[in-house]
Structure formats: structure tokens, C-alpha cells
Amino acid sequence: MKLPDSFYRRTNVVKIARELLGKVLFTNVGGIITAGMIVETEAYSWREKGCHAYGAKKTNRNAVMFERGGHTYVYLCYGMHHLFNIVTNETNIPEAVLIRAVQPVHGIEEMMIRRGNLKNEFHLTSGPGKLTKALGIDRKLNGKFLMGDEVWVEDAGRRISSRDILESPRIGIDYAGDDARLPWRFTLNGNDWLSK
DNA sequence: GCAATGATTTACT
DNA sequence: GTAAATCATTGCC
């Protein structure tokens, strides 16, 4: 079952980030469907400095974050990696959830080809840049709506116990000062596909 | 118009 | 452990 857009339009991005753990991200790229269960997320809000839309300042890059919840936000980082986010909240309230790692569940052979036949399957999707490459995500998928048929998220019926969810500070945003310490990163405890 | 810089990954010493 | 790869976006001139 696809998650309804009402799921993404709620006002608490941190809660949504936590609830996305265990859901399954699907893409349909080049006629091939691939999917991975979300095992690591981070929340971003205009209220804190780690966010591209800090201060609710709109630019060409982050414009899609001002759309209503349920859109995708894909952008290029370090000149070579695509990062995948899910926009949340209502129109003109820029908040998003970064998907940092997934566990492959469908189309694994295609992911291996896209990633270049790795020796270790645990490296397939265990990082924000890796999973986008494995799932065929690039900026052509920026601004898509998750109710469409190119990229979407399903509830596979898996119930995640709160005991299995770990909170920690977000990664790679030292420039955000005090906001870098917010415990807005969520991981599935003990999962083999978490980023390092 | 131009220089600085990442929500990273990979390879090499 | 350190560094290179590599480029769109950003902010300042």
C-alpha cells in the first residue's frame, strides 16, 4: 500500500522521519522497478541551520521544499552524489526527511549493475549517495510527487518497535553550530545496511 | 561574472 | 588515516 499524502503533510517532520523507518522506497527507472526498506533517516527544518531552507529562504535549488508534503527533493552534493529527500508539512513550510540508507528488497540484481558489481552486498545502499545510485535516482526525479508511478513509498506492514529505533545527531553538518547536535537522525538498531 | 563549498564515496599511502 | 574526484548552487564583487 502506498502511503497517502496525508502522511507527509503532517506538521512534525521529526516524527515523520522516525515513522519512515521500516517503510519501503520504490523507484521505476528505465522500466525497471527497484525497492529498499528505509533503515536510516534525518529530519531537516527551516528553523535550524542544517537545512538548505534555513530561515525559509527560497532559492532555485530548494524551491521544491516549499511545495506541500509528499514531493521529492533530489540534489547533487560534492559534485558527484545525488541525495534523496522527502518534503513534508504544508505549502510554504520547508521541511524534509533525508533518506540516508535502505536495505535492498527488490531488483537487487539491477542495483548490483548500477553500483558496479560489488563484492560486498552490504555496500549496495548503505549511504545517501549509494542508495540513490542503486535505485537510479538523479535530478530528473526532483520535484516528483510520491503518489505517482516513478517514485513512491509503501507501507509493507512491518511494525517497528520503538526499542529498535536509535536517535543520534545528524551527519556531516558541522557548519550548523548548535543545531548540528539535534538528535534528528534515526536508525534501525543493528541493521546491516546503516551508513558508517 | 567568479570563487568557494558541500546532508559523500572511494582509492590509495 | 588522508586525499582526490567533480559541479551545481550560492553569495559576494
Coordinates of C-alpha atoms in Angstrom, one line a residue, chain A:
Chain A
M1 CA 0.0 0.0 0.0
K2 CA 1.3 3.4 -0.9
L3 CA 1.5 5.8 1.9
P4 CA -1.2 8.6 1.5
D5 CA 0.0 12.1 1.0
S6 CA -1.7 13.0 4.3
F7 CA 1.2 11.0 5.9
Y8 CA 3.7 13.6 4.6
R9 CA 1.6 16.7 5.2
R10 CA 1.7 16.4 9.0
T11 CA 3.5 19.2 10.8
N12 CA 6.1 17.3 12.8
V13 CA 9.0 16.4 10.4
V14 CA 10.9 14.7 13.2
K15 CA 8.0 12.3 13.9
I16 CA 7.7 11.6 10.2
A17 CA 11.4 10.8 9.9
R18 CA 11.0 8.3 12.7
E19 CA 7.9 6.7 11.2
L20 CA 9.5 6.3 7.8
L21 CA 11.8 3.6 9.2
G22 CA 10.7 0.2 8.0
K23 CA 8.7 1.7 5.1
V24 CA 9.8 0.7 1.5
L25 CA 11.0 3.2 -1.1
F26 CA 10.2 2.2 -4.7
T27 CA 11.6 3.6 -7.9
N28 CA 10.6 2.8 -11.5
V29 CA 13.5 4.0 -13.6
G30 CA 14.1 2.8 -17.2
G31 CA 11.2 0.4 -16.9
I32 CA 12.9 -1.4 -14.0
I33 CA 11.4 -1.4 -10.5
T34 CA 13.8 -1.4 -7.6
A35 CA 13.0 -1.1 -3.9
G36 CA 14.6 -0.8 -0.5
M37 CA 13.4 -0.7 3.1
I38 CA 14.3 2.6 4.8
V39 CA 16.6 2.0 7.7
E40 CA 18.2 5.4 8.3
T41 CA 16.7 8.9 8.1
E42 CA 17.4 12.5 9.1
A43 CA 14.9 15.4 9.7
Y44 CA 15.5 18.9 8.4
S45 CA 13.5 22.0 9.1
W46 CA 13.7 25.7 8.1
R47 CA 14.0 26.5 11.8
E48 CA 17.6 25.2 12.1
K49 CA 20.9 25.9 10.3
G50 CA 21.5 22.4 8.9
C51 CA 18.7 22.8 6.5
H52 CA 19.1 24.2 2.9
A53 CA 16.0 26.3 3.5
Y54 CA 17.2 27.7 6.8
G55 CA 15.2 30.8 7.6
A56 CA 12.6 29.8 5.0
K57 CA 14.8 31.4 2.3
K58 CA 13.7 30.2 -1.1
T59 CA 16.3 29.6 -3.9
N60 CA 16.2 27.8 -7.2
R61 CA 17.7 24.7 -5.6
N62 CA 15.4 24.3 -2.6
A63 CA 12.2 25.6 -4.2
V64 CA 10.6 22.2 -4.1
M65 CA 10.8 22.1 -0.3
F66 CA 8.2 24.9 -0.3
E67 CA 5.7 22.5 -2.1
R68 CA 3.3 20.6 0.1
G69 CA 4.4 17.4 1.7
G70 CA 4.7 14.3 -0.5
H71 CA 7.1 15.7 -3.1
T72 CA 10.7 14.6 -3.6
Y73 CA 13.8 16.8 -3.3
V74 CA 16.8 15.5 -5.1
Y75 CA 20.0 17.4 -5.3
L76 CA 23.7 17.0 -6.2
C77 CA 26.3 17.0 -3.4
Y78 CA 30.1 17.2 -3.7
G79 CA 29.6 17.4 -7.4
M80 CA 29.0 13.6 -7.8
H81 CA 26.4 12.3 -5.4
H82 CA 22.6 12.6 -5.6
L83 CA 20.8 12.9 -2.2
F84 CA 17.2 12.0 -1.8
N85 CA 14.7 13.8 0.5
I86 CA 11.0 13.6 1.1
V87 CA 9.3 17.0 1.5
T88 CA 6.9 17.2 4.5
N89 CA 4.4 19.7 6.0
E90 CA 2.1 22.1 4.2
T91 CA 2.9 24.5 1.3
N92 CA 5.4 27.2 2.1
I93 CA 6.7 25.4 5.3
P94 CA 10.0 24.0 4.1
E95 CA 10.8 20.7 5.9
A96 CA 12.1 17.4 4.6
V97 CA 13.4 14.0 5.6
L98 CA 16.7 12.8 4.1
I99 CA 16.9 9.1 3.3
R100 CA 20.4 8.0 4.4
A101 CA 20.2 4.3 3.9
V102 CA 17.9 1.5 2.8
Q103 CA 18.0 -2.3 2.8
P104 CA 17.6 -3.8 -0.7
V105 CA 14.3 -5.7 -1.1
H106 CA 13.6 -5.8 -4.8
G107 CA 15.6 -5.5 -8.0
I108 CA 18.8 -6.4 -6.3
E109 CA 20.5 -7.6 -9.5
E110 CA 19.8 -4.3 -11.2
M111 CA 21.2 -2.4 -8.2
M112 CA 24.4 -4.5 -8.4
I113 CA 24.7 -3.5 -12.1
R114 CA 24.2 0.2 -11.3
R115 CA 26.6 0.1 -8.5
G116 CA 29.3 -1.8 -10.5
N117 CA 29.2 -5.4 -9.1
L118 CA 30.4 -5.0 -5.6
K119 CA 32.0 -7.8 -3.7
N120 CA 30.0 -7.0 -0.5
E121 CA 26.2 -6.6 -0.8
F122 CA 26.2 -4.5 2.4
H123 CA 27.8 -1.7 0.4
L124 CA 24.9 -1.6 -2.1
T125 CA 22.7 1.0 -0.4
S126 CA 24.4 1.8 2.9
G127 CA 24.7 5.6 2.4
P128 CA 22.8 8.5 1.0
G129 CA 24.8 8.7 -2.2
K130 CA 24.9 4.9 -2.7
L131 CA 21.2 4.3 -2.4
T132 CA 20.3 6.9 -5.0
K133 CA 22.7 5.3 -7.5
A134 CA 21.4 1.8 -6.7
L135 CA 17.8 3.0 -7.1
G136 CA 18.5 5.0 -10.2
I137 CA 17.6 8.3 -8.6
D138 CA 19.0 11.5 -10.1
R139 CA 17.8 15.1 -10.5
K140 CA 15.3 14.0 -13.1
L141 CA 13.3 12.8 -10.1
N142 CA 13.5 16.1 -8.3
G143 CA 10.0 17.6 -7.6
K144 CA 8.1 14.3 -8.3
F145 CA 5.0 13.6 -6.3
L146 CA 5.1 10.3 -4.3
M147 CA 1.6 9.4 -5.4
G148 CA 2.9 8.9 -9.0
D149 CA 4.4 5.9 -10.7
E150 CA 8.1 6.9 -10.9
V151 CA 9.0 7.0 -7.2
W152 CA 6.8 6.2 -4.2
V153 CA 6.8 4.8 -0.6
E154 CA 4.8 1.8 0.5
D155 CA 3.9 0.6 4.0
A156 CA 4.9 -3.1 3.9
G157 CA 3.0 -3.7 7.1
R158 CA 6.2 -4.1 9.1
R159 CA 5.8 -2.8 12.7
I160 CA 8.9 -1.2 14.2
S161 CA 9.2 -1.3 17.9
S162 CA 10.4 2.0 19.4
R163 CA 13.0 -0.1 21.2
D164 CA 14.6 -0.8 17.8
I165 CA 14.9 2.9 16.9
L166 CA 18.1 4.7 17.7
E167 CA 18.4 8.6 17.9
S168 CA 21.6 10.4 17.2
P169 CA 23.0 13.7 15.9
R170 CA 22.9 14.2 12.2
I171 CA 26.0 13.6 10.0
G172 CA 28.2 16.0 8.0
I173 CA 26.6 19.3 9.1
D174 CA 29.3 20.7 11.4
Y175 CA 28.7 24.1 9.9
A176 CA 25.3 24.2 11.6
G177 CA 26.7 25.1 15.0
D178 CA 24.5 24.1 17.9
D179 CA 21.8 22.7 15.6
A180 CA 24.3 20.0 14.5
R181 CA 23.7 18.4 17.9
L182 CA 20.0 17.9 17.5
P183 CA 19.2 14.2 17.8
W184 CA 17.3 14.2 14.5
R185 CA 18.9 11.1 12.9
F186 CA 17.0 7.8 13.2
T187 CA 18.4 4.4 12.6
L188 CA 17.1 0.8 12.9
N189 CA 19.2 -0.7 15.7
G190 CA 21.5 -3.5 14.5
N191 CA 20.6 -3.3 10.8
D192 CA 23.4 -4.3 8.4
W193 CA 22.8 -1.6 5.9
L194 CA 23.3 1.5 8.0
S195 CA 25.8 4.2 6.8
K196 CA 29.1 4.3 8.6

